[in-house]
Coordinates of C-alpha atoms in Angstrom, one line a residue:
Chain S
X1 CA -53.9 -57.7 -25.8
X2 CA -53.7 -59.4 -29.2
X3 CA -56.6 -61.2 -30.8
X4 CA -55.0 -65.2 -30.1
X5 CA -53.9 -64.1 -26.4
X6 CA -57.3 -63.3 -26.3
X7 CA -59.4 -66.2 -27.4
X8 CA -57.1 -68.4 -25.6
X9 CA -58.3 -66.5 -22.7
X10 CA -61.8 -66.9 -23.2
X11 CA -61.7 -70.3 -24.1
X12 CA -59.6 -71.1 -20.8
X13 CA -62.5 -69.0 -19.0
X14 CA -64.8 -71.2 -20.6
X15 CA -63.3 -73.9 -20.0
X16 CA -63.9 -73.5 -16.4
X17 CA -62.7 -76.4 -14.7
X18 CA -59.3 -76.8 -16.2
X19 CA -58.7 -73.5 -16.1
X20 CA -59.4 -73.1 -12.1
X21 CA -56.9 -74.8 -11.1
X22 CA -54.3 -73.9 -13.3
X23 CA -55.3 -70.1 -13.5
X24 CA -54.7 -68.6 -10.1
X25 CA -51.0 -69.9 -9.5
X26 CA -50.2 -69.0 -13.3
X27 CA -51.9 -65.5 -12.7
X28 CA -49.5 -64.2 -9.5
X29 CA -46.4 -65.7 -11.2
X30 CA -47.3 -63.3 -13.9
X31 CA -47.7 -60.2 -11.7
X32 CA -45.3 -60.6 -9.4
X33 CA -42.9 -61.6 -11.9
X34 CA -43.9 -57.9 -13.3
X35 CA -43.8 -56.1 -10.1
X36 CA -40.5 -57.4 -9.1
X37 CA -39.2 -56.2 -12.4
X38 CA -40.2 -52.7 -11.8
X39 CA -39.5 -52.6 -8.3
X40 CA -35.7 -53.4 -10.1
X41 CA -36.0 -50.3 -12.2
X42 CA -36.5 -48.3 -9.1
X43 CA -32.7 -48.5 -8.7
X44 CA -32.1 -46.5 -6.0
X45 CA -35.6 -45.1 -5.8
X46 CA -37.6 -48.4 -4.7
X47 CA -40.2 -48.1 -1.5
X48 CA -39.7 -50.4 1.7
X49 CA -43.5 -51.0 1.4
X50 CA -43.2 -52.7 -2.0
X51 CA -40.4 -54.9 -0.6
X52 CA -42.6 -55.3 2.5
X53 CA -45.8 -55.8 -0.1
X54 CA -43.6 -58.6 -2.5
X55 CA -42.2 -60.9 0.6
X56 CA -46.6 -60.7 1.6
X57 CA -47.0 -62.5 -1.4
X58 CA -44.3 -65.0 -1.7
X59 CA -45.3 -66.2 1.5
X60 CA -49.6 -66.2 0.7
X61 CA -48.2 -68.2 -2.3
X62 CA -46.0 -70.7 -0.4
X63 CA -48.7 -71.1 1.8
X64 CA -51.1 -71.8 -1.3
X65 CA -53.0 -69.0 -0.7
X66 CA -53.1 -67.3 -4.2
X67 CA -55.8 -65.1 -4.2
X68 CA -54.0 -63.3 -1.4
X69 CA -50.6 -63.5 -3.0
X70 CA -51.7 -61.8 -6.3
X71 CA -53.9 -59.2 -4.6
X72 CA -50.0 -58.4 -3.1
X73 CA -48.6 -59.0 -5.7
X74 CA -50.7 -56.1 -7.7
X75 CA -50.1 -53.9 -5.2
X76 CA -46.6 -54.3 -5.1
X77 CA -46.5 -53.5 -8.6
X78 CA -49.0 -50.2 -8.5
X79 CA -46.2 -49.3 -5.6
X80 CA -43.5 -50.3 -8.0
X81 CA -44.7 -48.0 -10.6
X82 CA -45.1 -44.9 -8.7
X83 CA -41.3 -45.5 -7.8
X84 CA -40.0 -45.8 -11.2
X85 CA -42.2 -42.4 -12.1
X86 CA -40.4 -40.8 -8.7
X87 CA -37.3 -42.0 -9.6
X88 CA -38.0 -40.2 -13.6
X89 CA -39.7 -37.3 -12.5
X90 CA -37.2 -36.3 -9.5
X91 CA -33.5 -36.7 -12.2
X92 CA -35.7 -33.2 -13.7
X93 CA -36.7 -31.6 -10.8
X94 CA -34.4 -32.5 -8.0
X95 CA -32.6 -28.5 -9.5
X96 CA -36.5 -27.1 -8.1
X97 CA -35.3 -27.1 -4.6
X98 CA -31.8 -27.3 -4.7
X99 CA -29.1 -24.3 -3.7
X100 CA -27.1 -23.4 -5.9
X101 CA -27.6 -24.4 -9.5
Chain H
X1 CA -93.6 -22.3 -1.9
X2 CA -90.4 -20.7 -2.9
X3 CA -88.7 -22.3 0.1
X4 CA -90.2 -25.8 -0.9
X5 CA -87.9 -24.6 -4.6
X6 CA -85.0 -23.7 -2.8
X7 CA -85.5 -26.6 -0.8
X8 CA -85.6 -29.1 -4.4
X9 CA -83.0 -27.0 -5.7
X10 CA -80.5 -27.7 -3.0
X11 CA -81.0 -31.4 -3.0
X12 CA -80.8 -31.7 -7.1
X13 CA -77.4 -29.9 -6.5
X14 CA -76.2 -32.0 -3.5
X15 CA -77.5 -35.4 -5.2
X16 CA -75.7 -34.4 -8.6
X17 CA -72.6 -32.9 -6.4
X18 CA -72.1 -35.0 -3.6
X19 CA -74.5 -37.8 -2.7
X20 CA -73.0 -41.0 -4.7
X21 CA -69.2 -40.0 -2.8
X22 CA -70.0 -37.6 0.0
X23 CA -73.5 -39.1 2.3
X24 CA -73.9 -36.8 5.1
X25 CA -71.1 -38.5 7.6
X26 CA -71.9 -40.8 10.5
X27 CA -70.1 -40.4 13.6
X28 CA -68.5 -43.6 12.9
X29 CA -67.4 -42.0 9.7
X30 CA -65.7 -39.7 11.9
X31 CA -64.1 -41.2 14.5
X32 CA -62.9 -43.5 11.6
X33 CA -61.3 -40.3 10.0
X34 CA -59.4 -39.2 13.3
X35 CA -58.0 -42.4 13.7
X36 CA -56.8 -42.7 10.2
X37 CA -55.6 -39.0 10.8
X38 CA -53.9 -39.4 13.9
X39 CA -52.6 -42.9 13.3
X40 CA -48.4 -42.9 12.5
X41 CA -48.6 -45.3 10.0
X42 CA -51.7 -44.0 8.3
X43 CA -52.2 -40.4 7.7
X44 CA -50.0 -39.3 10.7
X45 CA -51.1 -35.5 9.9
X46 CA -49.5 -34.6 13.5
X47 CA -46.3 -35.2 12.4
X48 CA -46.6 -31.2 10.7
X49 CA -50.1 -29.9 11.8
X50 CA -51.4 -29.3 15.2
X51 CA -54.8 -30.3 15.0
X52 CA -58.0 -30.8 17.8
X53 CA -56.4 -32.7 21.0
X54 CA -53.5 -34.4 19.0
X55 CA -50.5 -35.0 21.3
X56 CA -46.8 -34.0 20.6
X57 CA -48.0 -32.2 17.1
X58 CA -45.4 -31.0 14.5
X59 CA -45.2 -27.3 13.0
X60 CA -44.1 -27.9 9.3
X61 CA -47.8 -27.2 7.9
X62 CA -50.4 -24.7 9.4
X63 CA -52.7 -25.8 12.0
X64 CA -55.4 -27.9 10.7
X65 CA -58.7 -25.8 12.0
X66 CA -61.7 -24.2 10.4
X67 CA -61.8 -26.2 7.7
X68 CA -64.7 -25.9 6.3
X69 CA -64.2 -21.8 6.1
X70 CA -60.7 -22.7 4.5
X71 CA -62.0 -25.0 2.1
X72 CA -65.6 -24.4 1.0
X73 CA -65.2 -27.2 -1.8
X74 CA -65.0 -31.1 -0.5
X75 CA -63.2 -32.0 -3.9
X76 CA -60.4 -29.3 -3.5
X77 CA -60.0 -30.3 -0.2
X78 CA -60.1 -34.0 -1.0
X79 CA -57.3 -33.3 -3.9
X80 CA -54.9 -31.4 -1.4
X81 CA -54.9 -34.4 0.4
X82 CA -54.7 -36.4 -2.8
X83 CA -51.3 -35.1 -4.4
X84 CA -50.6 -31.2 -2.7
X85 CA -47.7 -31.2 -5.1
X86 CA -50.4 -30.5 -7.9
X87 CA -51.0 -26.8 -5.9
X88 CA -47.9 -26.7 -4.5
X89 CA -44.5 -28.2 -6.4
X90 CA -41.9 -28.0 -3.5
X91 CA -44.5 -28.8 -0.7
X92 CA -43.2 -31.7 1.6
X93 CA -46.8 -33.1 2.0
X94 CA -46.1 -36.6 0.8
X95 CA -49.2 -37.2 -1.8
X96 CA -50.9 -39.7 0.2
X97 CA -53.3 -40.6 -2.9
X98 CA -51.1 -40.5 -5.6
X99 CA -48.7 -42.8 -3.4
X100 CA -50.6 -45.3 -2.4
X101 CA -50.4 -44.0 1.3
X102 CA -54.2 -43.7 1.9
X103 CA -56.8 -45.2 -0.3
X104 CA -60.2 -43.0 -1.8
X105 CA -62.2 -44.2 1.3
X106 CA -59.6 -43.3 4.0
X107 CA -59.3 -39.8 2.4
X108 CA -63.1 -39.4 2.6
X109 CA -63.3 -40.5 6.5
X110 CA -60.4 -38.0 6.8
X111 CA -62.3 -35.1 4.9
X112 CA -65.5 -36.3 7.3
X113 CA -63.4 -35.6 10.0
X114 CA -61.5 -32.6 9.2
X115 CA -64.4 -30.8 8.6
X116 CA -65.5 -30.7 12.1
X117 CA -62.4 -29.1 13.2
Chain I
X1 CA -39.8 -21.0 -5.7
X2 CA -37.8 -22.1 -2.6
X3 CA -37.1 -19.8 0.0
X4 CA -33.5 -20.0 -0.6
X5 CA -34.3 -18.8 -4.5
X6 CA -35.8 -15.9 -3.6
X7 CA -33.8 -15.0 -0.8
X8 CA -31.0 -15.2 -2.7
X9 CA -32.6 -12.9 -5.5
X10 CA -33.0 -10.2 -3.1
X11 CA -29.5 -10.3 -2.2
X12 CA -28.7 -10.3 -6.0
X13 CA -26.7 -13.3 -6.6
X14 CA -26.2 -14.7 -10.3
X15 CA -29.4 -16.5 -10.8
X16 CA -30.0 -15.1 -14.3
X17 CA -27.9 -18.4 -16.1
X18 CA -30.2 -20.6 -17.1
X19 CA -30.3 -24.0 -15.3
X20 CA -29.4 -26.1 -18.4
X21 CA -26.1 -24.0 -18.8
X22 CA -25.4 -23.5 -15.6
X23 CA -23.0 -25.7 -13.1
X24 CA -22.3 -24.2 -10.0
X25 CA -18.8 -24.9 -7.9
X26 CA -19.1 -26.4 -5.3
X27 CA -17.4 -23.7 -4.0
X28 CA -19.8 -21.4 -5.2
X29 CA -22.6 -23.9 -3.8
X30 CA -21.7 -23.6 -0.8
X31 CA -21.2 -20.2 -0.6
X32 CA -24.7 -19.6 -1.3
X33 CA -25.9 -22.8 1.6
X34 CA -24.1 -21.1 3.9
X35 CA -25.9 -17.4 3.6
X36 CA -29.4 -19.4 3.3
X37 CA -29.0 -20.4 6.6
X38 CA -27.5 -17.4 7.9
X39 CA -30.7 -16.0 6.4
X40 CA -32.8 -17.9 7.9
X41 CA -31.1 -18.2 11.6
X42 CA -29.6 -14.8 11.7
X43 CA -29.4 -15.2 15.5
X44 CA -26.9 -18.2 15.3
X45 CA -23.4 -18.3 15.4
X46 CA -21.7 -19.5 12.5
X47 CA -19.6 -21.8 14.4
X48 CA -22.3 -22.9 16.5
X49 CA -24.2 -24.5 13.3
X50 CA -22.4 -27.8 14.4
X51 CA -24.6 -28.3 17.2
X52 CA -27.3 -28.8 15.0
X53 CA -31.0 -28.6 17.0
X54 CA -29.0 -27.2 20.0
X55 CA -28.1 -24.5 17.9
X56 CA -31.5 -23.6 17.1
X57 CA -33.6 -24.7 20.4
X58 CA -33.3 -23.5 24.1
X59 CA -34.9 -26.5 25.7
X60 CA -33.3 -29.0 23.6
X61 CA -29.9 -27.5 24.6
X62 CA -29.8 -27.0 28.3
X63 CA -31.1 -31.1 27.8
X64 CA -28.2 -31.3 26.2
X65 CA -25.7 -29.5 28.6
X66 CA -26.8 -31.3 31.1
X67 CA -25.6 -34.3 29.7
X68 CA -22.0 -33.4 28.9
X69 CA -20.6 -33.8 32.4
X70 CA -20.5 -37.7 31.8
X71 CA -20.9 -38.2 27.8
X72 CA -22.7 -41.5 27.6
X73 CA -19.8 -42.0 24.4
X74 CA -16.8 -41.7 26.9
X75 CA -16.8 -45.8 27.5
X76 CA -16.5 -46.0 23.2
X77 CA -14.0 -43.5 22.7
X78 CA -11.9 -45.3 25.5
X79 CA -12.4 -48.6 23.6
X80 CA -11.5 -47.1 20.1
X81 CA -8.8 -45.7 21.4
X82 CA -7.7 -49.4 22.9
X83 CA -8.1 -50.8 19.6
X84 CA -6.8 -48.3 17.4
X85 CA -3.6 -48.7 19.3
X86 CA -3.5 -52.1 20.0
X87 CA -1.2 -54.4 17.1
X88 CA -3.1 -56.0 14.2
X89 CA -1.4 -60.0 14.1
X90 CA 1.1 -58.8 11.9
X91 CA 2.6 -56.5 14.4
X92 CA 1.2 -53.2 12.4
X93 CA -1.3 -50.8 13.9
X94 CA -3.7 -48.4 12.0
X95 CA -1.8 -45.6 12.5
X96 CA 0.6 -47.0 9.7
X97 CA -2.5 -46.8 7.5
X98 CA -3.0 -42.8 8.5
X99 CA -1.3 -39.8 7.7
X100 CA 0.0 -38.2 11.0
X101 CA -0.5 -41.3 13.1
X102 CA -4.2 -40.9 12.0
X103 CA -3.8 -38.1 14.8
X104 CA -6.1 -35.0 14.3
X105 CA -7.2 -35.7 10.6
X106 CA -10.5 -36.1 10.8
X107 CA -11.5 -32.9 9.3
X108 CA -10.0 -34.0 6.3
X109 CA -12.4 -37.0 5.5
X110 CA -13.9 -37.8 3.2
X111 CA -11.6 -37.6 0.7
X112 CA -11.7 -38.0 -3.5
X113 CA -9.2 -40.6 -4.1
X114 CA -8.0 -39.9 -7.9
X115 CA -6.5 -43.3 -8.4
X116 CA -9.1 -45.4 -7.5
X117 CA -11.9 -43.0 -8.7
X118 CA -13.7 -43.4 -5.7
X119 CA -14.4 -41.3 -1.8
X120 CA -12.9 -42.4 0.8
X121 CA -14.4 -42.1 4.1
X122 CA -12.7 -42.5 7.2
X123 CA -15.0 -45.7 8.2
X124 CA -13.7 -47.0 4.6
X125 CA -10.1 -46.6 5.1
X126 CA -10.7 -47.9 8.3
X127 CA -11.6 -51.3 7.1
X128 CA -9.5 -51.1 4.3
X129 CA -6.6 -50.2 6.3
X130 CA -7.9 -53.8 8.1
X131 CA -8.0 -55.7 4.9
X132 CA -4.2 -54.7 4.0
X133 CA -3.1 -55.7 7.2
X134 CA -4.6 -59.3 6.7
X135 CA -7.5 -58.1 8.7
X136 CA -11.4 -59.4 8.9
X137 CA -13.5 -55.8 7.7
X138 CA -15.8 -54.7 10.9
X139 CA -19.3 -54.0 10.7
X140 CA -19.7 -51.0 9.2
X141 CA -22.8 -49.2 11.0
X142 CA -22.2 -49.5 14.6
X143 CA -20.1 -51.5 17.6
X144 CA -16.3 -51.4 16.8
X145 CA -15.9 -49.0 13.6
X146 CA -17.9 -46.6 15.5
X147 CA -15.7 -46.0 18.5
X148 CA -12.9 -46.5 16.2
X149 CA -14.1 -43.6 14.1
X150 CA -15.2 -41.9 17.5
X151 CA -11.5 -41.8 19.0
X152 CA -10.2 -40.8 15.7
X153 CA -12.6 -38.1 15.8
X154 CA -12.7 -37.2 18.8
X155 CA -8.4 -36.6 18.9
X156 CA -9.5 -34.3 15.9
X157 CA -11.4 -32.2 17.7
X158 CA -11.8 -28.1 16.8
X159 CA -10.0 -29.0 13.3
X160 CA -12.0 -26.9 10.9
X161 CA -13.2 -29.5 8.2
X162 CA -11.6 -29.3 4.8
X163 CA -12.7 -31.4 2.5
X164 CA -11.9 -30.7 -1.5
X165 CA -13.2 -31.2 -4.6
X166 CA -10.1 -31.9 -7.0
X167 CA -9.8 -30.7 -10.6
X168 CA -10.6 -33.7 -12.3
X169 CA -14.1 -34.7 -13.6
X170 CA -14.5 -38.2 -11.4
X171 CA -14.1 -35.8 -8.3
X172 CA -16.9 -33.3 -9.3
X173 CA -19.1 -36.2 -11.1
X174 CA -19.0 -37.7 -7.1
X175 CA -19.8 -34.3 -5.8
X176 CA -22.7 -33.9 -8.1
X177 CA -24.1 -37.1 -7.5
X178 CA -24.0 -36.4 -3.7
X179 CA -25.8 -33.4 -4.5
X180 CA -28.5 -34.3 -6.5
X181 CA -28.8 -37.7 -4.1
X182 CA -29.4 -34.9 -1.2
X183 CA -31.9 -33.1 -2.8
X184 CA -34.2 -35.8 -4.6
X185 CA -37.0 -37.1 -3.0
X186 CA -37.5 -40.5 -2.0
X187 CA -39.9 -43.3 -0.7
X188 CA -43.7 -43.6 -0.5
X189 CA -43.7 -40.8 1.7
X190 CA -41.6 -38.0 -1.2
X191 CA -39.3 -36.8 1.1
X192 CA -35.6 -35.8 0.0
X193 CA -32.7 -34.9 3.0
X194 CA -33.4 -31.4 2.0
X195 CA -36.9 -31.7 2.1
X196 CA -36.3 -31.1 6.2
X197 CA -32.9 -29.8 6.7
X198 CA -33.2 -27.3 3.7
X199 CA -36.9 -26.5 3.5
X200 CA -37.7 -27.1 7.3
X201 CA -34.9 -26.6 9.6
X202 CA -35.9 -25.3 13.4
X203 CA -39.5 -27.1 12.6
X204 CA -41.0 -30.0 14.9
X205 CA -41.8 -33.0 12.9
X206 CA -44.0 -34.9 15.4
X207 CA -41.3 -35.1 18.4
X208 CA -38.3 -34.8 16.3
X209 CA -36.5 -31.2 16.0
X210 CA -35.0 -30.8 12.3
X211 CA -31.2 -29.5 11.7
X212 CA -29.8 -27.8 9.5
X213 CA -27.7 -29.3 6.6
X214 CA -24.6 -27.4 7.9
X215 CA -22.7 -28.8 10.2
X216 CA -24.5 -32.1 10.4
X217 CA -21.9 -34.1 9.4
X218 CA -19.3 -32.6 12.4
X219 CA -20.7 -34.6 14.9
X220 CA -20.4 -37.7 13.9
X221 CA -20.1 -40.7 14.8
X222 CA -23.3 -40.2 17.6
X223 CA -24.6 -41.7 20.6
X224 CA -28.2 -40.9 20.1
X225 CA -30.0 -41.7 23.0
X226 CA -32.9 -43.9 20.8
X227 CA -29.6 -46.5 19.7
X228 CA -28.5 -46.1 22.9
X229 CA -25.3 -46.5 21.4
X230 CA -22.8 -45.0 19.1
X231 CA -23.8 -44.8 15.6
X232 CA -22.0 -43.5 12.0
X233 CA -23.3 -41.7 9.8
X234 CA -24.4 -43.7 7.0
X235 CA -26.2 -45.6 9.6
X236 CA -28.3 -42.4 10.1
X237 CA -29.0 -41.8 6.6
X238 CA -29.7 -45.4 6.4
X239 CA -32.3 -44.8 9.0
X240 CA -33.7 -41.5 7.2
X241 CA -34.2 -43.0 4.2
X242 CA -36.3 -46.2 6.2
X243 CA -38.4 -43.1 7.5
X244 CA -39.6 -42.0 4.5
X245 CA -39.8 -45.4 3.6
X246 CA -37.1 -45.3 0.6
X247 CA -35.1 -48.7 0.9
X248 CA -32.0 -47.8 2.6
X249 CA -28.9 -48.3 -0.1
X250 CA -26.0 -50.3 1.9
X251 CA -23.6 -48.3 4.3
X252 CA -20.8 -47.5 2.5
X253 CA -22.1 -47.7 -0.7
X254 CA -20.9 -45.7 -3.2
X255 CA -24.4 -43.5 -3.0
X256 CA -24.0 -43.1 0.5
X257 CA -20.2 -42.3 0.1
X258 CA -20.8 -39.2 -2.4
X259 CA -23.9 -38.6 -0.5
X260 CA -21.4 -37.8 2.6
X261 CA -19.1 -36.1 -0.2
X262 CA -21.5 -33.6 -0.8
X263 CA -22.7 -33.3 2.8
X264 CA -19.6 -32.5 4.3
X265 CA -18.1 -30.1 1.8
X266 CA -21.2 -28.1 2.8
X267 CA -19.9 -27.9 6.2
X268 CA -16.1 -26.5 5.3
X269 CA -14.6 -24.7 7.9
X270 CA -16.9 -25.7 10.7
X271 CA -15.1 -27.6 13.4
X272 CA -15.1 -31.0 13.8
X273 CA -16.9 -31.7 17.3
X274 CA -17.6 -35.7 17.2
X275 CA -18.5 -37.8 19.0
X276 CA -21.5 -35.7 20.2
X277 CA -24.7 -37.1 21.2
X278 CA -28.8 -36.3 19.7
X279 CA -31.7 -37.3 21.1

C-alpha cells in the first residue's frame, strides 16, 4: 500500500463515524469486485464453490448485510486464487500423468 | 526421582510440541472428527478408504487403520491431509487444506479421530 | 511415475525423447492407452472394454444382464426413430443432412471438419442439420437430441468406431486440446477424467464403480438409472466435472467437443454399442 492510500485510511479510521457507514458497503465492492475478476481468469479452471461463494455475497449484500457479504466475498477470492494457480500449475504438469507423451 | 525428570521432560516436550495446537482430545473432539470424516460434503474420506464402521466405503486409498503406528508424527499426518500432493505428485487425494476443502480446525478434529482407529 | 510409465518402460517403448521434443500421434497415443489397460485388465476382452464397469465387475454385470430383456431406452429409441423420419416443415428429413441416410454412421462421429476448423459431433450436426432446414436447435443434453442420437446409434450398432485425425494442424491442435483437457485436473476437489479412469479404473469410489477410458464413449447416449432417462455424453462430463466441483463448461462447447475428440479416438476399433444403460 502506498504512503497517501494509507493516511487516507487512517484518517477515515479515525474518523470513525463517517467512515462506518461508508466503509463496509465500499469494502465488499472492493473484494468482490477482486474475486470476481480472478474467478474470470480461471477460464476454464474456476470452482462451483466460488460461484456458489460470490452469489452468497451478492445476496448478504442486497439484503444489507455486509459484514456477511465481504466475509463471502473473501472467500470467494482465496477460492478464486487457488483456481487460477490450478489452472497455471496443471498447463505444466497435466504430461505427469498422461499416456503417451 | 528420575521418573519425576522423565516425567518434566515429557511435558516440556509436549508443551513446546503439541500443547498450543494438539490439547489432549475430548470425545467431543472426536465425534466432531468422524463426522467431519464421514460427512460427503466435508472430508468424505469413505469415498477411497474403508475406515471403522463407515458404510458403502471406496478402495482407491488404503484402509485408514492403525494410525497412530502408521504415523507416529501428528504434523506429518496433519500435512498428508493438508496437500498429499507435496509426498505424492500424482496422488488423487484432493488437498483438502490447500483447497479450501477443510479448514486447520476440521483437520485437527479429523487427526483426533483418526488416531483412535 | 504413473503406472502406465513404468509399465510401459518394462515393455520398452520409446520413452527416452524428452517431453519438450516429444509429440506423440495420436496414433501412437493410443497405441500405448490401449496396452495400459490390457496391462492392467489382462483378463478382459479387448472388445468387451465397451462395457465399461461390466467389463470389469461380476455383480455389476449379471445386474446389468438382467436388465437387457426390456432396455428401459427401448420407448427413446422408438421416439428418435419417429422423429428422425418424420418431415421437418419444409418437406426435408435429417437423413438429407447424413451421409448414408444417416444409417449406420455412427462410428464415424465425431468428426474434424477442415472447413469450418471445428469437431463435429453427431448431437451438433444434429441441430445443425435443424437450423439449415429452418429448424428451432433442441436441447442439447437430454429429451429429444438424445433419442435422436440413440436411434442413430443404435442403427449403427457393432460398427467398429473410426474416428481420424487429419493431416492438418487445426485437426491435431483439437486432438491435443482434448487430450490435455482429459488429463488436467479440475475443481476444488483436483480431480482430472484420468484421475479415475486412467489412475483408478476397477476401484469403488464410495458406491460408484470406475471405467476405463476405452470404450467409454461407445455407449453413448445412456439411460443411467440415477436420470432415469436417456442422457448424451457431454451431459455426463458436465456432471463429472460438477463432482469434482469444476464448473461444468456448456454442452457442446468447443472444450467439451475436442474433449469427446480425444476420448473417442481412444476407443478406435471398438464397436459402437449405444444406447446402453449404467447405473
Amino acid at each position: 500500500m502506498n504512503k497517501p492510500l494509507l493516511t487516507i485510511g487512517i484518517s477515515l479510521a479515525l474518523s470513525a463515524p463517517v467512515a462506518a457507514q461508508a466503509g463496509p458497503k465500499e469494502d465488499f465492492n472492493d473484494v468482490y469486485s477482486k474475486a470476481q475478476s480472478t474467478h474470470e481468469d480461471a477460464g476454464t479452471f474456476q470452482w462451483t464453490v466460488t460461484s456458489d461463494r460470490l452469489k452468497a455475497a451478492k445476496s448478504a449484500a442486497e439484503n444489507g448485510d455486509f459484514d456477511k457479504a465481504r466475509s463471502m466475498a473473501q472467500e470467494a477470492l482465496n477460492l478464486a486464487k487457488e483456481s487460477v494457480a490450478q489452472r497455471q500449475q496443471q498447463q505444466e504438469v497435466w504430461r505427469n500423468v498422461a499416456i503417451g507423451n | 526421582m528420575r521418573k519425576g525428570l522423565i516425567s518434566v521432560c515429557l511435558t516440556t516436550l509436549a508443551l513446546s510440541a503439541t500443547a498450543p495446537v494438539f490439547a489432549e482430545p475430548t470425545q467431543a473432539d472426536i465425534d466432531r472428527g468422524k463426522e467431519l470424516a464421514f460427512s460427503r460434503k466435508d472430508g468424505n474420506c469413505l469415498a477411497c478408504h474403508q475406515m471403522d464402521d463407515g458404510k458403502l466405503a471406496g478402495n482407491i486409498g488404503p484402509e485408514l487403520a492403525d494410525m497412530e503406528t502408521r504415523y507416529p508424527d501428528r504434523e506429518i499426518l496433519f500435512k498428508r491431509i493438508w496437500d498429499e500432493t507435496q509426498f505424492n505428485p500424482t496422488t488423487v487425494m484432493p488437498p483438502f487444506g490447500r483447497h479450501m476443502i477443510l479448514g486447520k480446525q476440521e483437520i485437527n478434529r479429523i487427526v483426533d479421530y483418526l488416531y483412535t482407529l | 511415475m504413473l503406472k502406465a510409465k513404468i509399465i510401459l518402460v518394462a515393455l520398452g517403448a520409446a520413452l527416452a525423447v524428452p517431453q519438450a521434443l516429444a509429440g506423440s500421434t495420436p496414433e501412437e497415443d493410443r497405441k500405448e492407452t490401449v496396452e495400459y489397460f490390457k496391462q492392467m485388465f489382462p483378463e478382459v476382452p479387448f472388445e468387451d472394454f465397451v462395457n465399461g464397469q461390466y467389463a470389469l465387475n461380476e455383480d455389476r454385470r449379471s445386474q446389468w444382464e438382467s436388465m437387457q430383456d426390456f432396455p428401459p431406452y427401448e420407448f427413446a429409441v422408438a421416439e428418435g426413430q419417429e422423429m428422425f423420419e418424420t418431415p421437418f416443415a419444409n418437406g426435408k428429413t435429417y437423413a438429407s443432412c447424413f451421409e448414408n441416410g444417416g444409417i449406420g454412421i455412427r462410428q464415424n462421429y465425431p468428426y474434424f471438419d477442415t472447413e469450418k476448423n471445428e469437431v463435429i459431433t453427431l448431437e451438433l450436426a444434429i441441430n445443425r442439420c435443424r437450423e439449415a432446414n429452418g429448424e428451432e436447435p433442441l436441447r442439447w443434453k437430454k429429451g429429444a437430441i438424445a433419442s435422436i442420437s440413440a436411434y442413430m446409434a443404435s442403427t449403427s450398432q457393432g460398427n467398429p468406431i473410426n474416428i481420424k485425425v487429419p493431416d492438418d494442424p487445426d485437426a491435431m491442435t483439437a486432438y491435443q486440446d482434448g487430450k490435455e483437457f482429459y488429463y488436467s485436473r479440475r475443481g476444488q476437489l483436483n480431480f482430472s477424467c484420468a484421475s479415475c479412469h486412467v489412475q483408478n479404473p476397477g476401484k469403488w469410489i464410495r458406491a460408484d464403480f470406475l471405467s476405463p477410458t476405452v470404450g467409454q464413449p461407445a455407449n453413448f447416449p445412456v439411460h443411467r438409472s440415477k436420470w432415469g432417462e436417456l442422457g448424451t455424453l457431454h451431459r455426463r462430463f458436465a456432471g463429472c466435472n460438477n463432482n469434482v466441483r469444476a464448473e461444468p463448461l456448456p454442452a457442446q462447447s468447443e472444450e467439451y467437443r475436442n474433449l469427446e475428440y480425444f476420448l473417442t479416438y481412444m476407443s478406435n476399433g471398438l464397436p459402437v454399442v449405444g444406447p446402453a444403460t449404467r447405473p
